[in-house]
Amino acid sequence: MSRYFDRRWFLAIMTIVLVAAGALCGTWISRLVVISSDRGQMQIFADQLLNRAVEVFAEADKMLAVVNASPHPFCSDKEIMFLRDMLFGTKYLKDMGRVRDGFFHCSAVFGNGKKPMPLIKHDLETPDGKLIYANSRLAISKSTAPIIGIGNANVVLDPAAFETLKNPAYTFGVMYNPQGVSSTVGMFGTLDIGKTGMELPAGAGRIGDTVYRNVCRNTACVTVHAEVGRLESSAEPITSIITTFGAALGGAAAVILILLQRNNLSLKARLQHALSQNRLTVEYQPIVDVATGRPVAAEALVRWRENGEWIPPDVFIPVAEKAGLINRLTICVIDHVLSDMAASLDANPDFHISINISAADLFDRHFGALLALRLKEANVANNQIALEITERSTANAADAKEAIERLRSRGHKIYIDDFGTGYSSLAYLGELNVDGIKIDKSFTQTIGTSSVSVSIVPQIIDMARAHGLAIVVEGIETTAQRDYFAALKPKVDGQGWLFGRPASAITIKKALEPVA
Ligand SMILES: Nc1nc2c(ncn2[C@@H]2O[C@@H]3COP(=O)(O)O[C@H]4[C@@H](O)[C@H](n5cnc6c(=O)[nH]c(N)nc65)O[C@@H]4COP(=O)(O)O[C@H]3[C@H]2O)c(=O)[nH]1
């Protein structure tokens, strides 16, 4: 895919897709936020209504009992005074009256001087004989209000009992509902829920474009409704903020991806240029017999300096591998090694140079022949060039085994580099038939510290020996580490800053010169 990154149309499409994906995610997240916050808000609102309804109906029930048990003669002056006293002590009642034989006779507000009036038809009769008038026209005013009656008493509920709780986001209904959902009469609220028989599904849910929550306690039930569209539009500011934020994140991701890819592209182009101008160089780090400190080999490490800045191999080697430049890079390193070291290798036949090769080199069937040709031209023996491969490049065991065999048959020793970082077992490496392992520096660092007791280095060494593998210990930096490995028998080789940092060919050649 990386090859498309320098095409404008691809960048434009990728940016649009990422911005759209970010915006979609933002909308989705904001909807979730809105829905969950609405559910919580609605529940709070429904609970407040229900608490108030329970209070209102409890007061009505209590006063109905009080009026029915009046100690005074029916509708006498004393009883009217008694009703007034009681009414002043209530919170949610507008009037308390007396009825008999289908006629209204007197009340606290109406008094007792008028002619009895026939009662209108009630909307609902409860099993315990209460008559519910959902919204009756009152005798004393032209207004309407809910009335509950039983025996020879009735009470008028204050229509404003829920006024203070009203919320523009919701419509609601409050019902006196002692029989459960089957006989509901709406008595308060902004919601037109009809007179009787409204079915109230329990709990919360959604019907069409409306979400609802129905709750009951004691003789009270409330139903709260909200239009989804209205909720969403009230949440529009937060939705657009989160959507814009999502789109911005998507755009930022696109810009970062493009910049990263551009950087990589330019690194690739710069590396290509450096290779064609032969500007890469090689440094050598000594590999010594740890017990004696005598150099037995050196590892060739590629170096790239550009505009005064060193670019680490860990950065550009993966780029070279991905861009298909690694074979050229390896040949470039080999050419440097031969031009730097051919004479020293000839003078020190027991000394060898170790070169890092990548999977692409290992599996290139012509690599061995190409290397042999160059070695022959430089008059260097094949066994003086060892090759380091990574555990990763041996993932395909059958192919790796064959490739390793091809190179070994030409006389090259093969080492597994950074052993221990790639999770392959020593038994597996035994099968691959390599010559040795280089124990990764992260393991060396456990020697000479408190973690030595848990170090797996001794086991690695034992098992490598059991498989007949040579051992090079990488990253020896301290005398404690050196002493630990120097004590091992048979001997191991080592590499690290304690013995010498990677340096120019001159340094390593000097170390090989016979002491005068
Ligand atoms: N902390 C610490 N580090 C030490 C010590 N002694 C040596 N080192 C560093 O450890 C790395 C050893 O090389 P490597 O494991 O093959 O790891 C190499 C190798 O995998 C790769 N590389 C280097 N040159 C080449 C090359 O020519 N071809 C290929 N394919 N890969 C290369 O890049 C990696 C990094 O190379 P460098 O940066 O040169 O880093 C080198 C070296 O500078 C020590 O005592 N302590």
Coordinates of C-alpha atoms and ligand atoms in Angstrom, one line a residue:
M1 CA 0.0 0.0 0.0
S2 CA 2.9 2.3 0.7
R3 CA 3.4 2.8 -3.0
Y4 CA 0.1 4.7 -3.2
F5 CA 1.2 7.2 -0.6
D6 CA 2.8 9.4 -3.2
R7 CA -0.4 9.6 -5.2
R8 CA -2.6 12.6 -4.6
W9 CA -5.9 10.9 -5.3
F10 CA -5.0 8.2 -2.7
L11 CA -4.1 10.8 -0.1
A12 CA -7.3 12.7 -0.8
I13 CA -9.5 9.5 -0.5
M14 CA -7.7 8.4 2.7
T15 CA -8.1 11.8 4.3
I16 CA -11.8 11.9 3.4
V17 CA -12.4 8.4 4.7
L18 CA -10.6 9.1 8.0
V19 CA -12.4 12.4 8.5
A20 CA -15.8 10.7 7.7
A21 CA -14.9 7.8 10.0
G22 CA -14.0 10.2 12.8
A23 CA -17.2 12.2 12.3
L24 CA -19.3 9.0 12.3
C25 CA -17.6 7.7 15.4
G26 CA -18.2 11.1 17.0
T27 CA -21.9 11.1 16.1
W28 CA -22.2 7.6 17.4
I29 CA -20.5 8.3 20.7
S30 CA -22.5 11.5 21.2
R31 CA -25.7 9.6 20.6
L32 CA -24.7 7.1 23.2
V33 CA -23.9 9.9 25.6
V34 CA -27.2 11.6 24.9
I35 CA -29.3 8.4 25.2
S36 CA -27.6 7.3 28.4
S37 CA -27.8 10.8 29.9
D38 CA -31.5 11.1 28.8
R39 CA -32.4 7.8 30.4
G40 CA -30.8 9.0 33.7
Q41 CA -32.6 12.4 33.5
M42 CA -35.9 10.8 32.7
Q43 CA -35.6 8.4 35.6
I44 CA -34.9 11.3 37.9
F45 CA -37.9 13.2 36.6
A46 CA -40.2 10.2 36.8
D47 CA -39.1 9.5 40.4
Q48 CA -39.8 13.1 41.4
L49 CA -43.3 13.0 39.9
L50 CA -44.0 9.7 41.6
N51 CA -42.9 11.0 45.0
R52 CA -45.2 14.0 44.6
A53 CA -48.1 11.8 43.4
V54 CA -47.8 9.5 46.4
E55 CA -47.9 12.5 48.7
V56 CA -51.0 14.0 46.9
F57 CA -53.0 10.7 46.9
A58 CA -52.0 9.8 50.5
E59 CA -53.3 13.2 51.6
A60 CA -56.6 12.7 49.7
D61 CA -57.1 9.2 51.1
K62 CA -56.5 10.5 54.7
M63 CA -58.9 13.4 54.3
L64 CA -61.6 11.2 52.8
A65 CA -61.5 9.1 56.0
V66 CA -61.5 12.2 58.2
V67 CA -64.5 13.7 56.4
N68 CA -66.5 10.5 56.5
A69 CA -65.8 10.2 60.2
S70 CA -67.0 13.8 60.9
P71 CA -68.4 14.2 64.4
H72 CA -70.8 16.9 63.3
P73 CA -74.3 16.8 61.8
F74 CA -74.3 16.4 58.0
C75 CA -73.5 19.8 56.4
S76 CA -74.2 21.7 59.6
D77 CA -72.4 25.0 60.2
K78 CA -70.2 23.2 62.7
E79 CA -69.3 20.6 60.1
I80 CA -68.5 23.3 57.5
M81 CA -66.2 24.9 60.1
F82 CA -64.7 21.6 60.7
L83 CA -64.1 21.0 57.0
R84 CA -62.5 24.4 56.6
D85 CA -60.2 23.7 59.5
M86 CA -59.1 20.5 58.0
L87 CA -58.7 22.0 54.5
F88 CA -56.4 24.7 55.7
G89 CA -54.1 22.0 57.1
T90 CA -53.7 20.3 53.7
K91 CA -51.1 20.9 51.0
Y92 CA -52.6 19.6 47.8
L93 CA -56.4 19.7 48.3
K94 CA -58.6 22.5 47.0
D95 CA -61.9 21.5 48.7
M96 CA -63.5 18.8 50.8
G97 CA -67.2 18.2 50.4
R98 CA -70.2 16.1 51.5
V99 CA -72.3 14.0 49.1
R100 CA -75.4 11.8 49.7
D101 CA -77.7 9.8 47.4
G102 CA -76.0 11.0 44.2
F103 CA -76.1 14.7 45.2
F104 CA -73.4 17.2 46.3
H105 CA -74.6 19.0 49.4
C106 CA -71.9 21.2 50.9
S107 CA -68.2 21.7 51.1
A108 CA -65.5 23.7 52.9
V109 CA -65.3 26.3 50.1
F110 CA -68.9 26.1 48.7
G111 CA -70.5 26.3 52.2
N112 CA -74.0 24.9 52.9
G113 CA -76.5 27.5 51.8
K114 CA -77.2 26.3 48.3
K115 CA -79.4 23.7 46.7
P116 CA -77.9 20.1 46.4
M117 CA -76.5 19.5 43.0
P118 CA -76.6 16.1 41.1
L119 CA -73.2 14.4 40.8
I120 CA -71.9 13.8 37.3
K121 CA -70.8 10.3 36.2
H122 CA -67.5 9.2 37.6
D123 CA -64.8 8.0 35.3
L124 CA -63.7 5.0 37.4
E125 CA -64.8 3.1 40.4
T126 CA -62.1 1.3 42.3
P127 CA -62.7 -2.1 44.0
D128 CA -62.8 -0.4 47.4
G129 CA -65.6 1.9 46.3
K130 CA -63.7 5.1 45.5
L131 CA -65.2 7.1 42.7
I132 CA -62.6 8.9 40.5
Y133 CA -63.5 12.0 38.5
A134 CA -60.5 12.6 36.2
N135 CA -61.3 16.2 35.5
S136 CA -64.6 17.6 36.8
R137 CA -66.0 21.0 36.4
L138 CA -66.2 22.5 39.9
A139 CA -69.4 23.8 41.3
I140 CA -67.9 26.9 42.8
S141 CA -65.8 28.0 39.8
K142 CA -65.6 27.4 36.1
S143 CA -62.3 25.6 36.5
T144 CA -61.8 21.9 36.4
A145 CA -59.9 19.6 38.8
P146 CA -59.6 15.9 39.7
I147 CA -62.0 14.6 42.4
I148 CA -61.9 11.5 44.5
G149 CA -64.9 10.4 46.5
I150 CA -66.0 7.6 48.8
G151 CA -69.0 7.2 51.0
N152 CA -70.4 10.6 51.9
A153 CA -67.2 12.5 51.2
N154 CA -65.2 13.8 48.3
V155 CA -62.0 15.8 47.9
V156 CA -60.9 18.1 45.1
L157 CA -57.2 17.8 44.3
D158 CA -55.2 20.9 43.4
P159 CA -54.5 20.9 39.6
A160 CA -51.3 22.8 40.3
A161 CA -49.9 20.0 42.5
F162 CA -47.3 19.2 39.8
E163 CA -46.9 22.7 38.4
T164 CA -43.5 23.2 40.0
L165 CA -42.2 19.9 38.6
K166 CA -43.1 20.6 34.9
N167 CA -40.2 20.2 32.4
P168 CA -40.4 21.2 28.8
A169 CA -38.6 18.1 27.6
Y170 CA -41.3 15.8 28.9
T171 CA -45.0 15.2 28.8
F172 CA -46.4 13.2 31.7
G173 CA -49.5 11.8 33.2
V174 CA -50.3 11.0 36.8
M175 CA -52.9 8.5 37.8
Y176 CA -54.7 7.3 40.8
N177 CA -54.4 3.7 40.1
P178 CA -55.0 1.3 43.0
Q179 CA -55.7 -1.6 40.7
G180 CA -52.6 -1.6 38.6
V181 CA -52.3 -0.9 34.9
S182 CA -55.7 -2.2 33.8
S183 CA -57.8 0.7 35.0
T184 CA -55.9 3.9 34.6
V185 CA -57.3 7.4 34.8
G186 CA -55.1 10.3 34.0
M187 CA -55.7 13.0 36.6
F188 CA -52.7 15.4 36.3
G189 CA -50.2 16.2 33.7
T190 CA -49.5 17.5 30.2
L191 CA -50.1 14.1 28.5
D192 CA -53.4 13.2 27.0
I193 CA -53.8 9.7 28.3
G194 CA -57.6 9.4 28.0
K195 CA -60.1 8.6 30.6
T196 CA -59.9 4.9 31.4
G197 CA -58.4 1.7 30.3
M198 CA -54.9 2.9 29.3
E199 CA -52.5 0.1 29.4
L200 CA -49.2 1.0 31.1
P201 CA -46.3 -1.3 30.2
A202 CA -44.0 -1.5 33.2
G203 CA -40.6 0.1 33.0
A204 CA -39.0 2.0 30.2
G205 CA -39.1 1.6 26.4
R206 CA -39.6 3.2 23.1
I207 CA -42.7 3.4 20.9
G208 CA -42.1 4.9 17.5
D209 CA -40.5 8.3 18.0
T210 CA -41.3 8.4 21.7
V211 CA -39.4 7.1 24.6
Y212 CA -41.3 6.4 27.8
R213 CA -40.9 5.5 31.5
N214 CA -43.8 4.2 33.6
V215 CA -43.5 3.7 37.4
C216 CA -46.0 3.0 40.1
R217 CA -46.0 3.0 43.9
N218 CA -48.9 2.6 46.4
T219 CA -52.0 4.1 44.7
A220 CA -50.0 6.3 42.3
C221 CA -48.6 5.7 38.8
V222 CA -46.8 8.1 36.6
T223 CA -46.0 7.9 32.9
V224 CA -43.3 10.1 31.4
H225 CA -42.9 10.6 27.6
A226 CA -40.3 12.4 25.5
E227 CA -39.9 12.8 21.7
V228 CA -36.6 11.4 20.5
G229 CA -36.3 14.2 18.0
R230 CA -36.8 16.8 20.7
L231 CA -34.2 15.1 22.9
E232 CA -31.7 14.9 20.1
S233 CA -32.3 18.5 19.1
S234 CA -31.8 19.6 22.7
A235 CA -28.5 17.7 22.6
E236 CA -27.5 19.1 19.3
P237 CA -24.7 21.3 20.6
I238 CA -23.0 18.4 22.4
T239 CA -23.5 16.2 19.3
S240 CA -22.0 18.7 16.9
I241 CA -19.1 19.3 19.3
I242 CA -18.3 15.6 19.6
T243 CA -18.9 15.0 15.8
T244 CA -16.5 17.9 14.9
F245 CA -14.0 16.6 17.4
G246 CA -14.2 13.1 15.9
A247 CA -13.8 14.5 12.4
A248 CA -10.8 16.6 13.6
L249 CA -9.2 13.5 15.1
G250 CA -9.7 11.6 11.8
G251 CA -8.1 14.5 9.9
A252 CA -5.2 14.6 12.4
A253 CA -4.8 10.8 12.0
A254 CA -4.7 11.3 8.2
V255 CA -2.1 14.1 8.5
I256 CA 0.1 12.0 10.9
L257 CA -0.1 9.0 8.6
I258 CA 0.8 11.1 5.6
L259 CA 3.7 12.7 7.4
L260 CA 5.0 9.4 8.7
Q261 CA 4.8 7.8 5.4
R262 CA 6.4 10.8 3.7
N263 CA 9.2 10.7 6.2
N264 CA 9.6 7.0 5.4
L265 CA 9.4 7.6 1.7
S266 CA 12.0 10.3 1.9
L267 CA 14.2 8.0 4.1
K268 CA 13.9 5.3 1.4
A269 CA 14.8 7.8 -1.4
R270 CA 17.7 9.2 0.6
L271 CA 19.0 5.7 1.3
Q272 CA 18.7 4.8 -2.3
H273 CA 20.7 7.9 -3.2
A274 CA 23.3 7.1 -0.5
L275 CA 23.7 3.6 -1.8
S276 CA 24.1 4.7 -5.4
Q277 CA 26.8 7.2 -4.3
N278 CA 28.5 4.6 -2.1
R279 CA 28.2 6.8 0.9
L280 CA 27.5 4.1 3.5
T281 CA 30.5 3.0 5.5
V282 CA 31.4 0.1 7.8
E283 CA 32.7 0.0 11.4
Y284 CA 34.1 -3.0 13.1
Q285 CA 33.6 -4.2 16.6
P286 CA 36.0 -6.8 18.0
I287 CA 34.9 -10.2 19.1
V288 CA 37.3 -11.6 21.6
D289 CA 38.1 -14.8 23.5
V290 CA 36.6 -13.6 26.8
A291 CA 39.2 -15.5 28.9
T292 CA 42.3 -14.0 27.2
G293 CA 40.9 -10.8 25.6
R294 CA 42.5 -11.9 22.3
P295 CA 40.5 -10.7 19.2
V296 CA 39.2 -13.8 17.3
A297 CA 36.9 -11.9 14.9
A298 CA 35.1 -8.6 14.3
E299 CA 31.5 -7.8 13.4
A300 CA 31.0 -5.5 10.5
L301 CA 28.4 -2.8 11.3
V302 CA 27.0 -0.6 8.6
R303 CA 27.0 3.2 9.2
W304 CA 25.1 6.0 7.5
R305 CA 25.9 9.6 8.1
E306 CA 23.8 12.2 6.4
N307 CA 24.1 16.0 6.7
G308 CA 26.3 15.6 9.8
E309 CA 23.7 13.3 11.5
W310 CA 24.2 9.5 12.1
I311 CA 21.1 7.5 11.2
P312 CA 21.1 4.3 13.3
P313 CA 21.0 1.0 11.5
D314 CA 18.0 0.0 13.5
V315 CA 16.1 2.7 11.7
F316 CA 17.3 2.3 8.1
I317 CA 17.8 -1.5 7.9
P318 CA 14.1 -2.1 8.2
V319 CA 13.5 0.6 5.6
A320 CA 16.0 -1.1 3.3
E321 CA 14.3 -4.5 3.9
K322 CA 10.9 -3.1 3.1
A323 CA 12.0 -1.2 0.0
G324 CA 13.9 -4.1 -1.5
L325 CA 17.2 -2.4 -1.1
I326 CA 18.7 -4.8 1.4
N327 CA 20.6 -7.0 -1.1
R328 CA 22.3 -3.9 -2.5
L329 CA 23.2 -2.8 1.1
T330 CA 24.6 -6.2 2.0
I331 CA 26.8 -6.2 -1.1
C332 CA 27.9 -2.7 -0.3
V333 CA 28.9 -3.9 3.2
I334 CA 30.8 -6.9 1.8
D335 CA 32.6 -4.7 -0.7
H336 CA 33.7 -2.4 2.2
V337 CA 34.8 -5.3 4.3
L338 CA 36.9 -6.8 1.5
S339 CA 38.5 -3.5 0.6
D340 CA 39.2 -2.7 4.3
M341 CA 40.2 -6.1 5.6
A342 CA 41.4 -8.4 2.8
A343 CA 45.0 -8.0 3.7
S344 CA 44.5 -8.4 7.4
L345 CA 42.4 -11.5 6.9
D346 CA 45.1 -12.9 4.7
A347 CA 47.7 -12.2 7.4
N348 CA 45.5 -13.7 10.2
P349 CA 44.0 -16.9 8.8
D350 CA 42.3 -17.7 12.2
F351 CA 40.6 -14.4 12.2
H352 CA 37.2 -13.8 10.6
I353 CA 34.7 -11.0 9.9
S354 CA 31.1 -11.5 10.8
I355 CA 28.6 -9.9 8.5
N356 CA 24.8 -9.3 9.1
I357 CA 22.6 -10.6 6.4
S358 CA 18.8 -10.3 6.1
A359 CA 16.2 -12.9 5.2
A360 CA 16.2 -11.6 1.6
D361 CA 19.9 -12.4 1.3
L362 CA 19.6 -15.8 3.1
F363 CA 16.9 -16.9 0.7
D364 CA 18.5 -15.5 -2.4
R365 CA 19.8 -18.5 -4.2
H366 CA 22.5 -16.4 -6.0
F367 CA 23.8 -14.8 -2.8
G368 CA 26.3 -17.5 -2.0
A369 CA 27.8 -17.5 -5.5
L370 CA 27.9 -13.7 -5.6
L371 CA 29.7 -13.6 -2.3
A372 CA 32.1 -16.4 -3.4
L373 CA 33.0 -14.5 -6.5
R374 CA 33.8 -11.3 -4.6
L375 CA 35.8 -13.2 -2.0
K376 CA 37.8 -15.0 -4.8
E377 CA 38.5 -11.6 -6.5
A378 CA 39.8 -10.3 -3.1
N379 CA 41.7 -13.4 -2.4
V380 CA 39.8 -14.0 0.9
A381 CA 39.0 -17.5 2.1
N382 CA 35.2 -18.3 2.5
N383 CA 35.7 -19.5 6.0
Q384 CA 36.9 -16.0 7.0
I385 CA 33.5 -14.5 6.4
A386 CA 30.9 -15.6 8.9
L387 CA 27.3 -14.7 8.4
E388 CA 24.8 -13.6 11.1
I389 CA 21.1 -14.2 10.6
T390 CA 18.2 -13.3 12.8
E391 CA 15.9 -15.7 14.5
R392 CA 13.0 -14.0 12.6
S393 CA 14.5 -15.0 9.2
T394 CA 14.4 -18.7 10.2
A395 CA 10.7 -18.8 10.8
N396 CA 10.1 -21.1 7.9
A397 CA 12.3 -24.0 9.2
A398 CA 12.4 -26.1 6.0
D399 CA 13.5 -23.2 3.7
A400 CA 15.8 -21.8 6.3
K401 CA 17.5 -25.1 6.8
E402 CA 18.1 -25.5 3.1
A403 CA 19.4 -21.9 2.7
I404 CA 21.8 -22.3 5.8
E405 CA 23.1 -25.6 4.4
R406 CA 23.8 -23.9 1.0
L407 CA 26.0 -21.2 2.7
R408 CA 27.7 -23.6 5.1
S409 CA 28.6 -25.9 2.3
R410 CA 30.6 -22.9 0.8
G411 CA 32.6 -22.7 4.1
H412 CA 30.8 -19.9 5.9
K413 CA 30.0 -20.2 9.6
I414 CA 26.4 -19.2 10.4
Y415 CA 25.4 -17.6 13.7
I416 CA 22.0 -16.8 15.0
D417 CA 22.2 -13.1 16.1
D418 CA 20.4 -11.6 19.1
F419 CA 19.6 -15.1 20.4
G420 CA 16.8 -15.1 22.9
T421 CA 14.8 -12.2 21.5
G422 CA 12.9 -14.2 18.9
Y423 CA 11.4 -16.9 21.1
S424 CA 12.9 -19.8 19.1
S425 CA 14.2 -22.7 21.2
L426 CA 17.7 -24.1 21.1
A427 CA 16.4 -27.4 20.1
Y428 CA 14.9 -25.7 17.0
L429 CA 18.2 -24.1 16.2
G430 CA 19.9 -27.5 16.6
E431 CA 17.6 -28.7 13.8
L432 CA 18.6 -25.7 11.6
N433 CA 22.2 -26.8 11.9
V434 CA 23.8 -23.4 12.5
D435 CA 27.4 -23.1 13.9
G436 CA 26.7 -20.9 16.8
I437 CA 24.5 -18.3 18.6
K438 CA 25.1 -14.8 19.7
I439 CA 23.4 -14.3 23.1
D440 CA 21.5 -11.0 23.0
K441 CA 22.9 -8.2 25.2
S442 CA 19.7 -8.0 27.2
F443 CA 20.6 -11.4 28.8
T444 CA 24.2 -10.3 29.4
Q445 CA 22.9 -7.4 31.4
T446 CA 21.4 -9.7 33.9
I447 CA 24.9 -10.8 34.9
G448 CA 26.6 -8.9 37.7
T449 CA 23.2 -7.5 38.9
S450 CA 20.8 -8.8 41.5
S451 CA 18.8 -10.5 38.7
V452 CA 21.7 -12.9 38.2
S453 CA 19.9 -15.5 40.3
V454 CA 17.0 -15.5 37.9
S455 CA 19.2 -15.2 34.8
I456 CA 18.6 -17.8 32.2
V457 CA 22.1 -17.3 30.7
P458 CA 23.5 -20.5 32.4
Q459 CA 20.8 -22.6 30.9
I460 CA 21.2 -21.0 27.4
I461 CA 24.9 -21.8 27.6
D462 CA 24.4 -25.4 28.8
M463 CA 21.9 -26.1 26.1
A464 CA 24.0 -24.5 23.3
R465 CA 26.9 -26.7 24.4
A466 CA 24.6 -29.8 24.3
H467 CA 23.8 -28.9 20.7
G468 CA 27.4 -28.4 19.9
L469 CA 26.9 -24.7 19.1
A470 CA 29.6 -22.0 19.4
I471 CA 28.7 -19.1 21.7
V472 CA 29.3 -15.4 21.4
V473 CA 28.1 -13.3 24.2
E474 CA 27.0 -9.8 23.1
G475 CA 27.0 -6.6 25.1
I476 CA 29.7 -7.2 27.7
E477 CA 30.1 -3.9 29.4
T478 CA 31.5 -4.6 32.8
T479 CA 34.4 -6.5 34.3
A480 CA 31.9 -8.5 36.4
Q481 CA 30.2 -9.7 33.2
R482 CA 33.6 -10.4 31.7
D483 CA 34.8 -12.4 34.7
Y484 CA 31.6 -14.4 34.8
F485 CA 32.0 -15.5 31.2
A486 CA 35.8 -15.9 31.4
A487 CA 35.3 -18.6 34.1
L488 CA 33.2 -20.8 31.7
K489 CA 34.8 -23.9 30.3
P490 CA 35.0 -24.6 27.4
K491 CA 35.6 -20.9 26.4
V492 CA 33.1 -18.5 25.0
D493 CA 33.7 -15.6 22.8
G494 CA 32.4 -12.1 23.7
Q495 CA 31.7 -8.7 22.2
G496 CA 30.9 -5.4 23.9
W497 CA 32.0 -2.0 24.9
L498 CA 34.4 -3.4 27.5
F499 CA 36.5 -4.9 24.7
G500 CA 36.0 -2.2 22.1
R501 CA 33.2 -0.1 20.6
P502 CA 32.5 -0.3 16.9
A503 CA 35.3 1.7 15.2
S504 CA 37.0 2.2 11.9
A505 CA 39.0 -0.5 10.1
I506 CA 42.2 1.1 11.2
T507 CA 41.5 0.4 14.9
I508 CA 40.8 -3.2 14.3
K509 CA 43.7 -3.7 12.0
K510 CA 46.0 -2.2 14.7
A511 CA 44.7 -4.6 17.2
L512 CA 45.6 -7.5 14.8
E513 CA 49.2 -6.3 14.3
P514 CA 51.8 -8.5 16.1
V515 CA 53.0 -6.9 19.3
A516 CA 56.6 -5.7 18.7
Ligands
LIG1 N1 24.4 -1.4 24.7 C1 25.4 -2.0 24.1 N2 25.4 -2.1 22.7 C2 26.5 -2.7 22.1 C3 27.6 -3.2 22.9 N3 28.4 -3.7 22.0 C4 27.9 -3.6 20.8 N4 26.7 -2.9 20.8 C5 25.8 -2.7 19.7 O1 25.0 -3.8 19.5 C6 24.7 -4.0 18.1 C7 25.3 -5.3 17.7 O2 24.9 -5.6 16.5 P1 23.7 -6.5 16.2 O3 23.2 -7.3 17.4 O4 24.1 -7.4 15.0 O5 22.5 -5.5 15.7 C8 22.7 -4.8 14.6 C9 22.2 -5.5 13.3 O6 21.0 -6.2 13.6 C10 21.8 -4.3 12.5 N5 22.9 -4.1 11.5 C11 24.0 -3.4 11.7 N6 24.8 -3.4 10.6 C12 24.1 -4.2 9.7 C13 24.4 -4.6 8.3 O7 25.4 -4.4 7.7 N7 23.4 -5.4 7.7 C14 22.3 -5.8 8.3 N8 21.4 -6.5 7.7 N9 22.0 -5.4 9.6 C15 22.9 -4.6 10.3 O8 21.6 -3.2 13.3 C16 21.7 -3.6 14.6 C17 22.2 -2.5 15.5 O9 23.5 -2.2 15.1 P2 24.3 -1.1 15.9 O10 23.5 0.1 16.2 O11 25.6 -0.9 15.2 O12 24.5 -1.7 17.3 C18 25.5 -2.8 17.5 C19 26.5 -2.4 18.5 O13 26.9 -1.1 18.3 C20 27.6 -3.1 24.3 O14 28.5 -3.5 25.0 N10 26.4 -2.4 24.8

